[in-house]
Each structure stands twice: as structure tokens, then as C-alpha cells.
Amino acid sequence: MRWLAMFCFSAAGAILALQYAPRWAVGVVAIAAAAVLLFGLRRPKPKRTAALLLACGIAFGGFYNTLYDFLFLQPARQYAGTEQTVTVTLAAYPQEHTFGAKAVALWDTGAAAPVKVQLYGDETLFSCAPGDKITTEAKISSAKVIRGERLTTFTAKGISLLVYGRGDMTVERADAVPLRYAPLAFSRFLQEKIAQMYEGEEQTLMIALLTGARDDFDDTLYSLLSETGVTHVTAVSGMHCVFLFGMVRLLVGSRRRAAIVGLPVLFFFMLMVGAVPSVLRSCFMLAMLSLAPLFRRENDSLTSMGAALMIILLGNPGAAASISLQLSFLSVAGMLLFSDRIFKVLSDRLIRPGKPQPGRRVLFSALAATFGASVFTIPLSALYFGCVSLVSPLTNLLCLWAVSFAFYGGVLSVLLSFIALPVAQIVAILPAAALEYFMAVVRFLARLPYHALYTANPYLVYWLVYFYGMIAVLMLGKGQRRRTNWAVGTAAVVTLCLVVALPILANGRAQMTASVLNVGQGESVLISAGGETALVDCGSSNSWINAGTAAANEINTLGRTELTYLILTHYHSDHANGLETLFSRVDVRRLILPALSGAENQELQQEILDRAAENGTEVTLLQEGETIEMGGVTLRLFPPLGAGGNNEEGLSLLCSCGEFDMLITGDMDSVTEGKLLDYAPLSDVEVLVAGHHGSKFSTGAAFLEALEPEDVVISVGSNSYGHPAAETLGRI
């Protein structure tokens, strides 16, 4: 039995559980370990040994996580909520941030080890490099609890504190980039070389392929890759390590030389891309695969994977909550457990006995690997991204050869650039063409109806539970007949079609549906009636939420790929920053915007107008009221009525269907609300979307008394403004 794998995976499971649980859950972990041990003591020896290892693994995971927290995290937590002068050493190159720049840094507090922090500052950071020391007045916050919400985004990367620089920053330059950061400097150098040979989208993709840097990815590109299930292609992962090691093996020949040369190359590559979990896993597993024959040992992939996971978690238990780690390990686990079975099923049924048919074998091998990798990652994709790509197997089948070719060609062009740049630029034409082909396939498949399904469809979650329950029953059952397998497969397909149809049928039967989408601290309201749709606003100030994705998912779930009307109440990012993704996902027939009377946000307006022009969208800059009939629903648009800023100079909208009325006011304040009542006497509104996310300066008492809404919806998320205000909730 795989004793080491059992210990490692049980310890990892305990550590993972503790990343999401309160501190007292350590006791629950201890009880679980004791329960497993007691259960196993009554079993025969092999099972008793297995139970002992599982119990020891669970206990070790709980103990180590607690010890790590005590030694490294608790000393850092004492600084959260303070303001003081700090001196930190940059541990990475700065990146662009909404309000300036950000960079990972190390802060020596005198504790057992430097504290890893995320430093936020002004444009001064862009001139800095790893090894430089930054001194600044700073506000320090916890990276684990932000505005009362527990997050794992930063702790999964080992970051304990968020340091917000206040005022000027003093920079002490390092004489040279320290040796420990040399791989990062080489990565930056490679990016500059790539920029000399590639341009546009191909440059962005090649930089991601060879260095893992995705700083230039925009929302549109990321959405396309996610929708078609090939995000992993551009996120440095085990696939890239396999490509690199395969190239070394091809160049040096023998297995021994490949291990001697290839493993140091892989180690340097791992450091160059930031030692992300997926690369750490792949490098360790490739090392075990290469070294085992040299020491006359048999490699066991599951054991190697378990050991790799344990090594990563010993360095940072918080990495257990890393999405990339979970996806990487579960995809490999799926391939190890299921790919051979899937290949056997395909080959037994579709390859004639006695005939080699190499083409079919290659095809079935690729399909088996893709399906195997998807077995455990589909639920995670639904959980984390709200999306299940149905075209992912086809996209991978059509594109992985091109990505492989682009990777090898990219490496060759970079190597040649050190000798003769003009020759390298000529060689780069072919890998660039492969990347163009890759994106052409991605764009084509992303335009297909139902290329992906979304958890905006609530029935999809139930279907996933049903589907995986059926798989578990089949795997646990003994002597299952082929007819049963086909019956379960047919039932899965039929029920999936029903899941897709249910929201469309329900929406078609209703006179009107209105959805206030969950976009966090922002606003986006979708109205559907008579086969037409209108979206009011599309933005969020929460960086982890893309309002354009949320809106497009909802529209696609209703079986539509076109938006009839896109209405923007005003020019603020928390109402408009999702438009880029939205335009890339759906066709927008008409865009209605408020006419600007001042210079504020002219730049944002122009960006929106440019995007609309690129997509052939009709644009209306509203200065006077307008009434739109949409499939039996009346949309009454009120022009800007206030003055002084974008909030006051925005549109508002009354949606009416029979006796039902819904009012949306954007970020309108109480003074402008009074002007709206003077402009259009309103009363007896069934639903009011509260103004300005529940701000105390909106949704005033007089406004509420006049409207008498039956329900009030507040579109709000994590924020530092105190929304929704207690005063507003009291008035409502």
C-alpha cells in the first residue's frame, strides 16, 4: 500500500480544513484523528496500519498548522491595525495597481523570520527592483481578515500583512540584484527580449508561456480563456515543466544526462516563475520520475504527488487554500486515477483488434488525459469561477499542439536573440502564427451557444451533485454491466439538457424578470421581457468580482447572446468597469449614457464610446427623458437632474410591467431624489433599488414616503464607506 501517500494526503486534508475553520477547529481535527485510530484498531493488520497512518497524518497536519501559526503568524498579527514607519525589502518586481503600484516585500520585525507583506505605494515603486529597501509611513492591516471577511487570497501566497504606504517613500537601492532574486531578474530580462520579437496579443501570450507573467492580461483575454477551459495553458503549470524537460531530454539524449542537466534547469525555471505550487509539484514529480531509474527504484506517481504536496505545505500551510494548488493537484490526481480507464474504454470500443491505428490512439490518449484532468477540477471551477466549460476537451484537443509548438519555438527564438536578433525575429514568425491560431480557435469556440454553463443557473449545482453521486455509485458498485454505465451516461446527458432548458422556459413564461446581480460593492440589474433584455449598470469596486462576467453569465443562462439595451446611470467604475468583458461576451445593440456637462470622467466616457464603436453598438447620450417599449415592459428613462458631480448628474430609470414598478436611481443623493419627484411624480413602487449602495445621503425619508416601496434591494459588498448606513436601514 502507498503508506507515505496516505500520511501526506491525510495531513494535507487536515491543514486544508483548518484554513477555512475557526481556531477551535483544531480540537475537531484531534477528535477526528482519534476516531480514525480507534476505528482502525479493530481491523486486520493492513487496515490497522492504514488507520494508524491516517490518524498520524491528521494529527500531524493539525499540530503543524498550529505550530506554524504560533511561530510565524501570531507575531505578525500584532502589527495589524497599527500605523508606523516601516522598512521593507522588495522580494518581487512591482506591479500596477488601481491606485498606484504594489509589490511583495519582506519586513524584518525581529521575529523568527521576516514577515512577507504586500506593499502598496505610489509610482515611486515602479523604479525599484528586488533587493531595494523602502522606508515609508504606513497603515498596516491583516491579510487574512479584511473588513470583517476572512480571505485566503493573500495567506495562500504566504502574505501575512498588507502595508499601505502613506506619503513619500525613501528608497535605498541595492548595489546589485541579490543572488536569491537573480531568477526574477532573468525573467524580467526575458520579457524584454520577447517584446523585441513579438507584439500585441502574441507578445502577451508568449510572456505568459515562458515566464508566467500575466500582468498585461486584460479582462477580455482572461474571460475568453476561462470560458473555453484553457486558462491553464497561460498559467505556468506542470505542462510547461513537461515541455521544458522534454526539450532538454531531446537535446541531451540519455535519461541520465537529462536528469543531470534537466533538473537544475527545472529548478531555475521554478524560481524564475515565482515557485508557484503547480510548478513546485511538477518539478518534484519529474525529479522523482527521472531519479528513480538511476537508483534502481520504481517511481510511484501518487506517492510523489503526496510528498510534493507535503513539502509545499511545510513551507506555508496557507498554500492549501491556493486555487492554483488545488486545481493542479486535483487535475493530476484525475489523470492518474481515470485517464488510463478512459483510454481503455475508448480503445476497446473504437479501435479494431489487430490494427495499430496510431492516429486514433493519439486522439484517444489526448481525450483521456483531458477528461481525466477534468474529473475533479470541474466542481472546483464551478465553485471558484461559477463556470463549467463544455468545449474544454475540444479546445485542448485543437490547441495543445499549437501551444507546445509555440513554447518550443518561443524558447528557440529567445535563445537566438542572444546571438542574432534579426534571425530570432524571423524564427518568431512561426510561434506567433501558432498563437494566432490558438486565439482564433478560442474566439470561435467562445461564440458557440452553450459553450459553457454557469452557476447563475441554480439547477447546475444540483446536477453536479447528482452526476458525481452517480459516478461514485458506479465506482463503488461491483460487477456493473455495460448497459448500466450507458444508462447512467444517457441519464446524465438528458438531465443536463433539462438543466439548460429550465431557466429559459421559466423566463419565457414570465411577463418580465428582473435580477439585481450579486456584484459586490457595485451595481448591475438585468431586466428581461418578451425575448429582449436590458442591463442597467455593470460594475464593481471589489477587485475579485468582474461585473461583466456576472452579467454575461446571467444573459447566457437565459439562452441569449445579445443585449438589447445597456443603460449606464453614471460614469463611476463601480457601475461601469465590467463593460469591457461584457462587450467581449455578448452583442450590445444599443448603449444609453448620460450626457456629461463637466470635465469629470470624460476619459471614462471616451473609453466606453470607443468600445461601443468597435462593437458596432448604437449610442445615445441622454439629455432629455425617453420612454422605451421592450417586450411588454415600459422603461422610462429620466435625464440627469442634479449638478455638482457624476452621482447627481446620472440617469434614473422606472421599469413598469402592468401594475409592477421598479425604480433604479444609481448613486443619486437625497437632494436629487427630490428633484426627481418634482420632474416625475412617482408613487406606489413595488421595488426600489436603493441609491448609492445604501449611503446615508441617499434613499431619503421624503423619497421613501412618496414611493412607499414594498421591497428595497441594496446592491452592496465589502467596502470601507460603511455601506449600507445604519441611518438608511432605519429609514427603510
XYZ file of C-alpha atoms in Angstrom:
732
model
C 0.000 0.000 0.000
C 1.047 3.604 -0.508
C 1.895 4.395 3.133
C 3.665 7.710 2.509
C 0.892 8.938 0.224
C -1.741 8.101 2.856
C 0.137 10.038 5.536
C 0.798 13.062 3.322
C -2.719 13.375 1.925
C -4.365 12.983 5.347
C -2.071 15.660 6.805
C -2.830 17.927 3.848
C -6.563 17.380 4.347
C -6.321 18.486 7.968
C -4.300 21.568 7.035
C -6.766 22.451 4.261
C -9.742 22.180 6.625
C -8.065 24.496 9.136
C -7.566 27.234 6.526
C -11.329 27.803 6.408
C -12.252 26.921 10.002
C -12.025 28.943 13.250
C -9.144 28.276 15.635
C -11.113 25.984 17.913
C -11.459 23.572 14.961
C -8.010 22.203 15.893
C -9.835 20.266 18.593
C -12.176 18.808 15.992
C -9.145 17.687 13.966
C -7.708 15.970 17.058
C -11.019 14.189 17.673
C -11.119 13.098 14.017
C -7.606 11.650 14.305
C -8.568 9.751 17.457
C -11.760 8.442 15.827
C -9.846 7.122 12.807
C -7.323 5.452 15.094
C -9.966 3.800 17.298
C -11.866 2.586 14.247
C -8.718 1.070 12.740
C -7.547 -0.743 15.877
C -10.297 -3.324 15.456
C -9.372 -4.064 11.844
C -6.910 -6.610 10.366
C -3.251 -5.590 10.294
C -3.051 -3.903 6.839
C -6.142 -1.820 7.583
C -4.921 -1.175 11.121
C -1.642 0.168 9.769
C -3.512 2.314 7.264
C -5.728 3.728 10.012
C -2.658 4.473 12.136
C -1.026 6.367 9.266
C -4.216 8.289 8.527
C -4.624 9.222 12.188
C -0.976 10.268 12.458
C -1.303 12.314 9.274
C -4.414 14.130 10.513
C -2.801 14.771 13.901
C 0.443 15.973 12.329
C -1.431 18.323 9.983
C -3.350 19.895 12.857
C -0.240 20.147 15.051
C 1.997 21.612 12.355
C -0.600 24.169 11.264
C -0.971 25.320 14.891
C 2.799 25.441 15.421
C 3.340 27.439 12.223
C 0.630 29.879 13.254
C 2.220 30.318 16.694
C 5.779 30.822 15.431
C 5.233 32.899 12.297
C 1.709 34.309 12.027
C 0.873 35.384 15.570
C 3.945 37.662 15.845
C 2.842 39.358 12.614
C -0.799 39.777 13.691
C 0.165 42.162 16.498
C 1.011 44.807 13.880
C -2.395 44.659 12.162
C -4.397 47.836 12.708
C -1.343 49.969 13.516
C 0.311 52.904 11.758
C 4.080 53.264 11.914
C 7.247 53.762 9.934
C 8.343 50.547 8.246
C 11.387 49.494 6.254
C 10.791 46.591 3.904
C 12.879 44.825 1.270
C 11.257 44.199 -2.088
C 11.021 40.490 -2.931
C 9.500 40.924 -6.398
C 9.160 43.475 -9.160
C 6.331 45.994 -8.600
C 3.069 45.656 -10.499
C 0.462 48.192 -11.497
C -2.379 48.700 -9.044
C -5.627 50.680 -9.186
C -4.217 53.488 -7.053
C -0.526 53.229 -7.912
C 1.761 50.218 -7.521
C 2.081 47.107 -5.391
C 4.870 44.641 -4.650
C 5.603 41.668 -2.424
C 8.158 42.581 0.237
C 9.839 41.224 3.372
C 9.620 43.103 6.668
C 12.190 42.255 9.327
C 10.348 42.729 12.625
C 12.921 40.887 14.717
C 10.791 37.745 14.842
C 11.937 34.240 13.906
C 11.658 35.080 10.211
C 10.881 38.189 8.142
C 7.184 38.810 7.590
C 6.012 38.557 3.992
C 3.838 41.574 3.192
C 2.043 43.140 0.251
C 3.259 46.720 -0.079
C 1.045 49.340 -1.720
C 2.525 52.649 -2.771
C 2.731 55.338 -5.417
C 4.543 55.365 -8.761
C 7.894 55.519 -6.927
C 7.760 51.742 -6.659
C 7.943 51.268 -10.427
C 11.593 52.357 -10.416
C 12.507 49.766 -7.781
C 13.779 46.203 -8.082
C 14.017 43.165 -5.800
C 16.529 43.803 -3.044
C 15.783 47.536 -2.762
C 14.762 48.783 0.685
C 11.707 51.021 1.044
C 11.035 53.177 4.096
C 7.629 54.802 4.495
C 4.902 55.742 6.918
C 2.319 53.016 6.566
C -1.041 51.754 7.690
C -0.837 48.029 8.375
C -3.746 45.618 8.011
C -4.251 41.884 8.333
C -4.112 39.942 5.079
C -6.424 37.266 6.474
C -9.366 39.358 7.673
C -10.323 42.355 5.531
C -13.349 44.438 6.552
C -14.630 41.584 8.653
C -14.332 38.985 5.877
C -11.908 36.063 6.065
C -9.871 35.718 2.890
C -7.292 33.184 1.755
C -6.111 35.120 -1.311
C -3.002 36.503 0.386
C -2.293 33.857 3.021
C -2.222 31.216 0.265
C 0.834 33.081 -1.046
C 2.414 33.360 2.398
C 1.497 37.042 2.785
C 0.558 37.912 6.376
C 0.120 41.695 6.292
C -0.982 44.438 3.919
C 1.177 47.561 4.177
C -0.353 50.741 2.734
C 2.306 53.388 2.218
C 1.334 56.909 3.275
C 3.280 59.875 1.978
C 6.749 59.866 0.444
C 8.802 56.713 0.119
C 12.540 56.617 0.735
C 14.358 54.133 -1.489
C 17.720 52.562 -0.648
C 18.967 50.928 -3.837
C 20.760 47.605 -3.722
C 24.203 47.670 -5.349
C 23.086 44.726 -7.482
C 20.161 42.363 -7.565
C 20.809 39.832 -4.749
C 21.569 36.299 -5.901
C 18.320 34.948 -4.447
C 16.387 37.257 -6.785
C 18.535 36.565 -9.867
C 15.889 34.247 -11.414
C 13.317 37.069 -11.144
C 15.735 39.490 -12.804
C 16.318 36.959 -15.573
C 12.555 36.639 -16.026
C 12.298 40.403 -16.466
C 15.181 40.269 -18.958
C 13.407 37.504 -20.915
C 10.242 39.594 -21.065
C 12.219 42.429 -22.639
C 13.698 40.008 -25.185
C 10.254 38.646 -26.045
C 8.964 42.194 -26.530
C 11.627 42.696 -29.215
C 10.314 39.766 -31.274
C 6.573 39.607 -30.624
C 3.868 42.221 -30.428
C 0.256 42.624 -29.420
C -1.653 39.634 -28.141
C 1.072 37.204 -29.227
C 3.588 39.058 -27.041
C 1.261 38.873 -24.033
C 0.719 35.143 -24.525
C 4.389 34.334 -25.149
C 5.457 36.187 -21.996
C 2.883 34.183 -20.038
C 4.037 30.906 -21.618
C 7.744 31.374 -20.947
C 7.816 33.398 -17.714
C 4.389 33.050 -16.117
C 3.894 36.834 -16.041
C 0.315 37.791 -16.866
C 0.430 41.474 -15.938
C -0.759 42.512 -19.415
C -3.766 40.187 -19.485
C -6.946 42.211 -19.809
C -10.392 41.085 -18.688
C -11.383 40.171 -22.242
C -8.468 37.797 -22.800
C -8.814 36.169 -19.405
C -12.560 35.704 -19.929
C -12.030 34.049 -23.327
C -9.501 31.584 -21.937
C -11.666 30.797 -18.925
C -14.815 30.285 -20.999
C -13.092 27.758 -23.250
C -11.256 25.932 -20.478
C -7.662 26.753 -21.430
C -6.634 29.199 -18.707
C -4.089 26.615 -17.544
C -2.241 26.997 -20.844
C -1.092 30.514 -19.959
C -0.752 29.989 -16.203
C 2.675 28.444 -15.698
C 1.963 24.894 -14.617
C 3.172 21.339 -14.827
C 2.522 21.357 -18.562
C 5.245 23.966 -19.071
C 7.675 21.972 -16.927
C 6.990 18.880 -19.027
C 7.592 20.912 -22.196
C 10.885 22.252 -20.821
C 12.137 18.913 -19.522
C 11.109 17.253 -22.783
C 13.178 19.792 -24.710
C 16.211 19.093 -22.512
C 15.738 15.332 -22.962
C 15.536 15.808 -26.725
C 18.773 17.818 -26.766
C 20.943 15.732 -24.423
C 19.681 12.259 -25.286
C 20.131 9.753 -22.465
C 17.992 9.589 -19.348
C 20.984 10.101 -17.032
C 22.171 13.233 -18.854
C 18.591 14.515 -18.952
C 18.404 14.222 -15.163
C 21.804 15.868 -14.642
C 21.059 18.778 -16.978
C 17.279 18.979 -16.847
C 16.697 19.051 -13.095
C 18.859 22.168 -12.472
C 17.124 23.823 -15.446
C 13.739 22.974 -13.923
C 14.848 24.296 -10.525
C 15.933 27.609 -12.051
C 12.678 27.802 -14.039
C 10.732 27.187 -10.823
C 12.472 30.108 -9.109
C 12.072 32.291 -12.197
C 8.276 31.955 -12.237
C 7.970 32.532 -8.504
C 7.845 28.932 -7.223
C 4.087 28.681 -7.704
C 2.537 25.451 -6.316
C 1.765 23.884 -9.702
C 5.391 24.224 -10.815
C 6.732 23.002 -7.468
C 4.563 19.903 -7.788
C 5.609 19.231 -11.354
C 9.318 19.760 -10.683
C 9.269 17.381 -7.722
C 7.330 14.698 -9.598
C 9.588 14.989 -12.651
C 12.632 14.761 -10.381
C 11.317 11.548 -8.801
C 10.451 10.148 -12.232
C 13.958 10.901 -13.532
C 15.935 9.798 -10.481
C 14.064 6.584 -9.647
C 15.565 4.517 -12.543
C 19.047 5.854 -11.787
C 18.785 4.473 -8.242
C 17.012 1.337 -9.471
C 13.788 2.249 -7.771
C 10.238 2.249 -9.070
C 8.545 5.631 -9.221
C 5.031 5.867 -7.806
C 3.252 8.967 -9.059
C 0.667 9.187 -6.259
C 3.376 8.918 -3.603
C 5.494 11.538 -5.382
C 2.483 13.833 -5.594
C 1.716 13.373 -1.894
C 5.325 14.111 -0.940
C 5.341 17.215 -3.156
C 2.150 18.444 -1.503
C 3.629 17.895 1.951
C 6.802 19.835 1.067
C 4.738 22.796 -0.177
C 2.560 22.835 2.950
C 5.551 22.596 5.281
C 6.787 25.818 3.713
C 3.384 27.517 4.006
C 0.306 25.694 5.349
C -1.826 28.522 3.958
C -0.965 27.328 0.445
C -3.562 24.579 0.949
C -6.208 27.206 0.188
C -4.483 28.254 -3.051
C -6.812 27.787 -6.008
C -3.882 27.055 -8.321
C -2.568 24.382 -5.933
C -5.962 22.707 -5.644
C -6.538 22.735 -9.397
C -3.017 21.488 -10.128
C -3.049 18.564 -7.715
C -6.627 17.536 -8.454
C -6.088 17.611 -12.219
C -3.052 15.330 -11.883
C -4.946 13.081 -9.457
C -7.739 12.792 -12.007
C -5.303 11.848 -14.755
C -3.570 9.248 -12.585
C -6.832 7.666 -11.456
C -9.016 7.888 -14.548
C -7.114 8.612 -17.772
C -5.981 5.011 -18.319
C -9.520 3.754 -17.702
C -10.998 6.273 -20.114
C -8.409 5.391 -22.765
C -9.175 1.681 -22.330
C -12.910 2.273 -22.750
C -12.358 4.332 -25.917
C -9.783 1.999 -27.459
C -11.733 -1.191 -26.671
C -14.803 0.148 -28.429
C -13.366 2.223 -31.247
C -10.045 0.587 -32.214
C -10.280 -2.624 -34.201
C -8.294 -5.546 -32.782
C -5.113 -6.361 -34.674
C -4.843 -2.898 -36.270
C -2.449 -0.333 -34.766
C -4.354 2.790 -35.916
C -1.811 5.216 -34.342
C -3.874 8.287 -35.230
C -6.820 7.094 -33.177
C -4.564 6.109 -30.306
C -3.045 9.600 -30.158
C -6.518 11.147 -30.337
C -7.933 8.903 -27.616
C -4.873 9.446 -25.435
C -5.347 13.225 -25.628
C -9.067 12.931 -24.896
C -8.428 10.578 -21.977
C -5.899 12.984 -20.454
C -8.290 15.933 -20.841
C -11.306 14.103 -19.416
C -9.225 12.628 -16.600
C -7.860 16.029 -15.620
C -11.408 17.420 -15.583
C -12.951 14.845 -13.241
C -12.003 16.660 -10.035
C -11.479 20.166 -11.418
C -14.998 20.702 -12.816
C -16.563 21.127 -9.343
C -13.750 23.493 -8.344
C -14.248 25.574 -11.495
C -17.944 25.835 -10.699
C -17.185 26.798 -7.094
C -14.445 29.356 -7.711
C -15.287 30.714 -11.161
C -19.003 29.967 -11.498
C -18.351 28.357 -14.873
C -18.147 24.875 -16.383
C -16.682 24.867 -19.887
C -18.326 22.288 -22.147
C -15.893 22.907 -25.008
C -12.775 22.465 -22.879
C -11.942 18.959 -24.219
C -12.360 20.164 -27.808
C -10.336 23.336 -27.192
C -7.494 21.372 -25.626
C -7.574 18.823 -28.437
C -7.394 21.510 -31.122
C -4.921 23.796 -29.376
C -2.416 21.965 -27.196
C -0.222 21.019 -30.159
C -0.100 24.698 -31.149
C 0.758 25.762 -27.596
C 3.503 23.136 -27.449
C 4.882 24.355 -30.783
C 4.703 27.983 -29.620
C 6.549 27.115 -26.400
C 9.406 25.339 -28.165
C 9.526 27.987 -30.885
C 9.473 30.733 -28.273
C 12.404 29.217 -26.396
C 14.340 28.844 -29.658
C 13.651 32.449 -30.693
C 14.761 33.748 -27.286
C 17.992 31.744 -27.438
C 18.692 33.029 -30.955
C 18.034 36.617 -29.846
C 21.235 36.484 -27.778
C 23.190 35.724 -30.969
C 21.376 37.448 -33.828
C 18.185 39.388 -33.130
C 17.108 39.701 -36.817
C 17.317 35.917 -37.226
C 15.366 35.444 -33.997
C 12.653 37.810 -35.240
C 12.265 35.704 -38.387
C 12.107 32.474 -36.372
C 9.491 34.089 -34.101
C 7.041 34.318 -37.022
C 6.096 30.640 -36.716
C 5.424 30.562 -32.946
C 3.474 33.813 -33.322
C 1.374 32.169 -36.037
C 0.717 29.210 -33.714
C -0.517 31.604 -31.031
C -2.719 33.379 -33.587
C -4.238 30.019 -34.473
C -4.722 29.278 -30.769
C -6.627 32.530 -30.190
C -8.672 32.088 -33.379
C -9.886 28.699 -32.126
C -10.583 30.120 -28.663
C -12.611 33.019 -30.085
C -14.571 30.746 -32.415
C -15.490 28.273 -29.679
C -16.328 31.073 -27.241
C -19.006 32.324 -29.652
C -20.773 28.957 -29.820
C -24.084 28.839 -27.931
C -23.800 26.906 -24.668
C -20.037 26.570 -24.905
C -20.103 26.898 -21.122
C -22.633 26.610 -18.319
C -22.762 28.872 -15.285
C -23.762 28.624 -11.651
C -26.016 31.603 -12.367
C -28.246 28.670 -13.318
C -29.077 27.269 -9.840
C -30.029 23.876 -11.283
C -26.437 23.304 -12.444
C -25.228 22.869 -8.866
C -27.849 20.178 -8.228
C -26.901 18.453 -11.467
C -23.230 18.356 -10.485
C -24.140 16.744 -7.159
C -26.309 14.197 -8.990
C -23.654 13.486 -11.639
C -20.803 12.917 -9.201
C -23.093 10.876 -6.971
C -23.799 8.572 -9.909
C -20.087 8.254 -10.672
C -19.414 7.324 -7.042
C -22.171 4.693 -7.104
C -20.766 3.155 -10.291
C -17.220 3.077 -8.930
C -18.249 1.563 -5.602
C -20.591 -0.967 -7.183
C -19.230 -4.371 -8.128
C -19.940 -6.246 -11.316
C -21.701 -3.362 -13.017
C -22.805 -4.169 -16.505
C -22.027 -2.110 -19.562
C -25.749 -1.454 -20.028
C -25.890 0.228 -16.602
C -22.974 2.501 -17.474
C -24.628 3.578 -20.706
C -27.936 4.162 -18.886
C -26.277 6.411 -16.322
C -24.418 8.291 -19.065
C -27.606 8.796 -21.058
C -29.459 9.984 -17.956
C -26.663 12.465 -17.234
C -26.882 13.942 -20.743
C -30.691 14.134 -20.692
C -30.797 15.770 -17.266
C -28.072 18.226 -18.292
C -30.181 19.285 -21.278
C -33.099 19.756 -18.899
C -30.913 21.860 -16.593
C -30.025 24.113 -19.537
C -33.657 24.405 -20.629
C -35.290 25.138 -17.255
C -34.151 28.793 -16.838
C -35.028 29.513 -20.472
C -38.516 28.022 -20.084
C -39.129 29.805 -16.776
C -38.011 33.130 -18.208
C -40.125 32.642 -21.335
C -43.292 32.062 -19.322
C -42.854 35.216 -17.214
C -44.052 38.613 -18.428
C -40.859 40.085 -17.025
C -37.931 39.041 -14.882
C -35.628 41.415 -13.039
C -32.391 40.326 -11.377
C -30.237 42.518 -9.160
C -26.957 40.708 -9.727
C -24.513 39.949 -6.946
C -21.550 42.087 -7.985
C -20.410 43.066 -4.504
C -19.806 46.776 -3.987
C -21.283 47.851 -7.308
C -24.461 47.595 -9.310
C -25.865 45.631 -12.226
C -29.567 44.993 -12.818
C -30.788 42.714 -15.614
C -34.330 43.090 -16.976
C -35.761 40.546 -19.419
C -39.113 40.560 -21.207
C -40.525 39.300 -24.492
C -37.217 37.974 -25.800
C -35.391 41.272 -25.153
C -33.029 42.271 -22.376
C -31.822 45.469 -20.733
C -28.893 45.807 -18.347
C -28.681 48.808 -16.037
C -25.055 49.419 -14.978
C -22.226 46.890 -14.942
C -19.501 47.488 -12.393
C -17.963 46.569 -9.048
C -15.289 48.123 -6.871
C -14.368 44.708 -5.436
C -11.291 43.596 -7.366
C -12.179 39.904 -7.085
C -15.543 40.391 -8.827
C -15.951 41.068 -12.548
C -19.408 42.537 -13.075
C -19.158 41.964 -16.829
C -18.646 38.254 -16.266
C -21.553 38.092 -13.810
C -23.891 39.886 -16.230
C -22.818 37.868 -19.279
C -23.223 34.620 -17.333
C -26.779 35.605 -16.428
C -27.611 36.615 -20.009
C -26.147 33.408 -21.471
C -28.009 31.311 -18.903
C -31.242 32.750 -20.306
C -30.200 31.386 -23.705
C -29.278 34.765 -25.162
C -26.108 36.123 -26.697
C -27.426 39.641 -27.363
C -28.250 42.506 -25.031
C -30.926 44.821 -26.413
C -30.187 47.819 -24.180
C -27.223 48.674 -21.991
C -28.020 51.641 -19.762
C -25.361 53.382 -17.688
C -26.609 55.582 -14.850
C -23.308 57.462 -14.398
C -19.566 57.326 -15.012
C -18.102 55.650 -11.943
C -16.049 52.465 -12.090
C -18.276 50.612 -9.627
C -21.065 50.995 -12.186
C -19.069 50.673 -15.419
C -15.782 48.756 -15.073
C -17.323 45.488 -16.274
C -18.185 46.827 -19.727
C -15.000 45.577 -21.410
C -15.752 41.970 -20.509
C -19.455 42.387 -21.241
C -18.780 43.664 -24.773
C -16.447 40.715 -25.400
C -19.072 38.195 -24.304
C -22.365 39.493 -25.745
C -23.507 41.706 -28.621
C -24.921 45.014 -27.388
C -27.491 46.568 -29.695
C -27.906 49.993 -28.060
C -25.969 51.847 -25.357
C -27.614 54.695 -23.423
C -25.386 57.054 -21.436
C -25.900 60.340 -19.575
C -24.553 63.393 -21.381
C -21.659 64.939 -19.439
C -21.951 68.608 -18.515
C -18.471 68.916 -16.988
C -14.960 67.593 -17.467
C -15.202 64.924 -14.769
C -14.749 61.383 -16.139
C -14.520 62.483 -19.780
C -11.775 59.875 -20.177
C -14.004 57.042 -18.937
C -16.818 58.181 -21.216
C -14.474 58.173 -24.215
C -13.238 54.664 -23.384
C -16.837 53.445 -23.300
C -17.673 55.204 -26.571
C -14.593 53.698 -28.244
C -15.537 50.218 -27.077
C -19.089 50.680 -28.357
C -17.791 51.856 -31.744
C -15.542 48.782 -32.028
C -18.567 46.562 -31.491
C -20.931 48.469 -33.788
C -23.236 49.485 -30.938
C -25.689 52.361 -31.377
C -25.027 55.064 -28.755
C -27.415 57.607 -27.219
C -26.198 60.400 -24.933
C -29.358 61.166 -22.991
C -30.175 64.799 -22.240
C -33.957 64.541 -22.153
C -36.352 61.889 -20.924
C -37.124 58.872 -23.108
C -39.614 56.011 -22.970
C -38.715 52.585 -24.377
C -41.156 49.739 -25.014
C -39.430 46.393 -24.560
C -41.453 43.208 -24.961
C -44.448 44.385 -22.957
C -42.314 46.308 -20.443
C -42.015 50.093 -20.349
C -38.630 51.570 -19.498
C -38.952 55.226 -18.580
C -35.560 56.954 -18.578
C -35.156 60.165 -16.584
C -32.356 62.544 -17.660
C -29.684 63.967 -15.346
C -31.442 66.309 -12.908
C -28.780 67.313 -10.398
C -25.497 69.187 -10.526
C -22.143 69.007 -8.823
C -20.794 65.584 -9.732
C -21.351 62.303 -11.517
C -23.629 60.923 -8.818
C -26.010 63.856 -9.183
C -25.730 64.060 -12.979
C -26.725 60.469 -13.612
C -29.715 58.801 -15.211
C -32.503 57.053 -13.341
C -34.988 54.516 -14.634
C -38.517 53.314 -13.904
C -39.326 49.817 -15.157
C -43.063 49.085 -15.397
C -44.922 45.898 -16.296
C -48.656 46.032 -15.665
C -49.110 47.008 -12.012
C -45.460 46.325 -11.179
C -42.922 49.176 -10.940
C -39.207 49.061 -10.152
C -37.115 52.221 -9.718
C -33.329 52.417 -10.152
C -31.592 55.681 -9.197
C -27.882 54.846 -9.466
C -25.898 56.881 -6.918
C -28.434 59.710 -6.698
C -28.366 61.693 -3.416
C -31.420 62.791 -1.430
C -31.412 66.329 -2.895
C -31.584 64.990 -6.444
C -34.229 62.493 -5.320
C -36.423 65.485 -4.511
C -35.820 66.881 -7.996
C -36.795 63.513 -9.482
C -40.116 63.615 -7.604
C -40.734 67.110 -8.981
C -39.836 66.004 -12.521
C -41.931 62.826 -12.487
C -44.369 62.362 -9.591
C -43.804 58.767 -8.517
C -45.719 56.650 -6.015
C -46.548 53.080 -5.091
C -43.334 51.474 -6.339
C -43.096 47.738 -5.737
C -39.281 47.525 -5.796
C -36.702 50.243 -5.161
C -33.015 49.630 -5.795
C -31.530 51.778 -3.033
C -29.390 54.668 -4.211
C -25.618 54.729 -3.719
C -25.422 51.228 -2.198
C -27.272 52.287 0.949
C -25.356 55.507 1.638
C -26.803 57.698 4.394
C -27.003 60.537 1.857
C -29.391 58.602 -0.406
C -32.797 56.935 -0.112
C -34.084 59.815 1.999
C -37.165 59.767 4.218
C -39.219 62.007 1.891
C -38.323 59.810 -1.061
C -39.391 56.648 0.763
C -42.641 58.245 1.926
C -43.509 59.265 -1.625
C -42.636 55.913 -3.205
C -43.898 53.572 -0.464
C -41.834 50.665 -1.859
C -42.861 47.158 -0.886
C -39.279 45.893 -1.201
C -35.918 47.657 -1.206
C -32.833 45.979 -2.663
C -29.382 47.241 -1.675
C -26.561 46.281 -4.034
C -23.568 46.291 -1.686
C -20.412 44.344 -0.882
C -17.173 44.635 1.049
C -16.384 48.356 1.357
C -14.689 50.963 3.525
C -17.540 53.511 3.301
C -19.843 51.957 5.886
C -22.455 50.974 3.308
C -25.239 50.255 3.955
C -25.507 53.004 6.556
C -27.469 52.360 9.750
C -29.449 55.565 9.098
C -30.549 54.283 5.700
C -31.565 50.900 7.069
C -33.525 52.655 9.793
C -35.402 54.818 7.272
C -36.240 51.795 5.139
